[in-house]
Short mmCIF file of C-alpha atoms in Angstrom, two decimals:
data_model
loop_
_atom_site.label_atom_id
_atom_site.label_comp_id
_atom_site.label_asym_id
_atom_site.label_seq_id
_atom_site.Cartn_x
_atom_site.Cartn_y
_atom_site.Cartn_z
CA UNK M 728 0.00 0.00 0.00
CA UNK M 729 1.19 3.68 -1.11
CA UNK M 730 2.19 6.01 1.85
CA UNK M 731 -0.21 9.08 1.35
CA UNK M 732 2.44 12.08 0.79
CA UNK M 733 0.91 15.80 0.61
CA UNK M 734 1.12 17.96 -2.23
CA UNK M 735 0.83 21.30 -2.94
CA UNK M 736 -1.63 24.02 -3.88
CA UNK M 737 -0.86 24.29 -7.53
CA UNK M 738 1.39 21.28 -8.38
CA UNK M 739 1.25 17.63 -7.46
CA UNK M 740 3.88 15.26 -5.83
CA UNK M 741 6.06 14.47 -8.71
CA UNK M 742 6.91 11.17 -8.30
CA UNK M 743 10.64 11.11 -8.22
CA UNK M 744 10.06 13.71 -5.31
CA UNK M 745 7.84 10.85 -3.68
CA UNK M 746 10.37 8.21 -3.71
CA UNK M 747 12.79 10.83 -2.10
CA UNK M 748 10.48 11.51 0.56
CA UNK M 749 8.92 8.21 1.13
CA UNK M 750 12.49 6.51 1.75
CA UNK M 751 13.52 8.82 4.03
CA UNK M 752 11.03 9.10 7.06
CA UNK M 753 12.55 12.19 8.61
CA UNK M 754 12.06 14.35 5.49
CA UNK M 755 8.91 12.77 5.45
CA UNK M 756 7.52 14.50 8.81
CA UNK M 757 9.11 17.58 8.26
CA UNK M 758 7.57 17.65 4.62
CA UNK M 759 4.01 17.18 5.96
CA UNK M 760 4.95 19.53 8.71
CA UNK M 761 4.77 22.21 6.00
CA UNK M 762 1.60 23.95 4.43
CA UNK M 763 0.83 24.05 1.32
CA UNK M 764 1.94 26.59 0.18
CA UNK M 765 5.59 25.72 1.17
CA UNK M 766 4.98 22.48 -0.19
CA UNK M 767 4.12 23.65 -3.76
CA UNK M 768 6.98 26.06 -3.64
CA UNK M 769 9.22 22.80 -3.12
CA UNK M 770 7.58 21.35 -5.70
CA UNK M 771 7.58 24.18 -8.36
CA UNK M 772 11.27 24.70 -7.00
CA UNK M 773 12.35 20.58 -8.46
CA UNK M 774 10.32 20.19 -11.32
CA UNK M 775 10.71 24.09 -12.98
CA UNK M 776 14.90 22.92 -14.30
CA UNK M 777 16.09 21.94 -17.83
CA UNK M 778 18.10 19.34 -16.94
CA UNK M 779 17.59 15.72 -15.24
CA UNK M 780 20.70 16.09 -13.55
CA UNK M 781 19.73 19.52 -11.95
CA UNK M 782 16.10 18.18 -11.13
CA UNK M 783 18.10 14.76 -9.48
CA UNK M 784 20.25 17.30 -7.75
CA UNK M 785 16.78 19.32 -6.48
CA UNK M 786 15.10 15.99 -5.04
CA UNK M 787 18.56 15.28 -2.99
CA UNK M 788 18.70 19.10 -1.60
CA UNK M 789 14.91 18.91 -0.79
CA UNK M 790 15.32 15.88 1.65
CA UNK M 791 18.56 17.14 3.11
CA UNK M 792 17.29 20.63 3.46
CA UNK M 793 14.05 19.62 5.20
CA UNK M 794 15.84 18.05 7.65
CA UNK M 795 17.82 21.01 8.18
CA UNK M 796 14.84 22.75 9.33
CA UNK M 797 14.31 24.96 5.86
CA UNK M 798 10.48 25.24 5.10
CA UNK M 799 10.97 26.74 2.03
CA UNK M 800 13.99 26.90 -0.80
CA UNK M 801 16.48 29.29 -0.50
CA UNK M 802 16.69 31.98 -3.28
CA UNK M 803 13.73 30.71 -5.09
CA UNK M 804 11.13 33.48 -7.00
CA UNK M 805 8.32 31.68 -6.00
CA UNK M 806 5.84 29.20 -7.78
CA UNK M 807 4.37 31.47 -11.06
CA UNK M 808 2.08 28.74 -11.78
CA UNK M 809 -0.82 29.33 -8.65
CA UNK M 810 -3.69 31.11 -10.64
CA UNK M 811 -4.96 34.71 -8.76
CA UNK M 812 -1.57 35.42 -7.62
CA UNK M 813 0.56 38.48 -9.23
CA UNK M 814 4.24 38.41 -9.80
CA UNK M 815 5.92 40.05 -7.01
CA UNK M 816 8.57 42.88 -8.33
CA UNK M 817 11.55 40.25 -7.76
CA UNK M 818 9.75 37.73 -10.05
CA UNK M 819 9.03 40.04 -12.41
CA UNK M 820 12.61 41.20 -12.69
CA UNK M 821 14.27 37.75 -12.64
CA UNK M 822 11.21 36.36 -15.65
CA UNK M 823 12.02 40.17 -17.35
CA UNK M 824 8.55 40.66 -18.84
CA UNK M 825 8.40 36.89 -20.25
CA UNK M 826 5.44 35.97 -18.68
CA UNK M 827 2.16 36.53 -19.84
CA UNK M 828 0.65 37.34 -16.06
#
């Protein structure tokens, strides 16, 4: 039987990001510690690279930085992708107008 695993507002558990998660039972409580907001930024934060390695790299960093104590990632824009909410100044400087919001 499938551990249930939160997601996030906007985005779903991927499910390389469930693997992660459900071998590791300390990043496990800390990840359904979160809301879900912080949950979908995680999320948004893993799947939104080019590369697999960087996204491989991204599931690693969010189970050791969970159990760091970090709630949300580090130098991260935010999720774009949660419908009703506007791009803050800082995201619309880093996506420079390439956005359609």
């Amino acid at each position: 039987m499938a551990t249930r695993i939160s997601g996030g507002t906007a985005h779903t558990l991927p499910a390389d990001l469930r693997k992660a998660l459900e071998g590791d039972p300390k990043a496990l409580e800390k990840w359904e510690s979160l809301t879900p907001l912080a949950r979908n930024e995680w999320i948004c934060w893993t799947i939104s690279v080019k590369k697999p390695e960087t996204r491989q790299e991204h599931v690693k960093r969010v189970r050791s930085e969970l159990k760091e104590g970090m709630r949300r990632p580090c130098c991260w824009a935010g999720c774009i992708h949660r419908k009703g909410k506007k791009l803050s100044p800082s995201q619309k400087f880093v996506f420079g107008g390439r956005t359609k919001r």
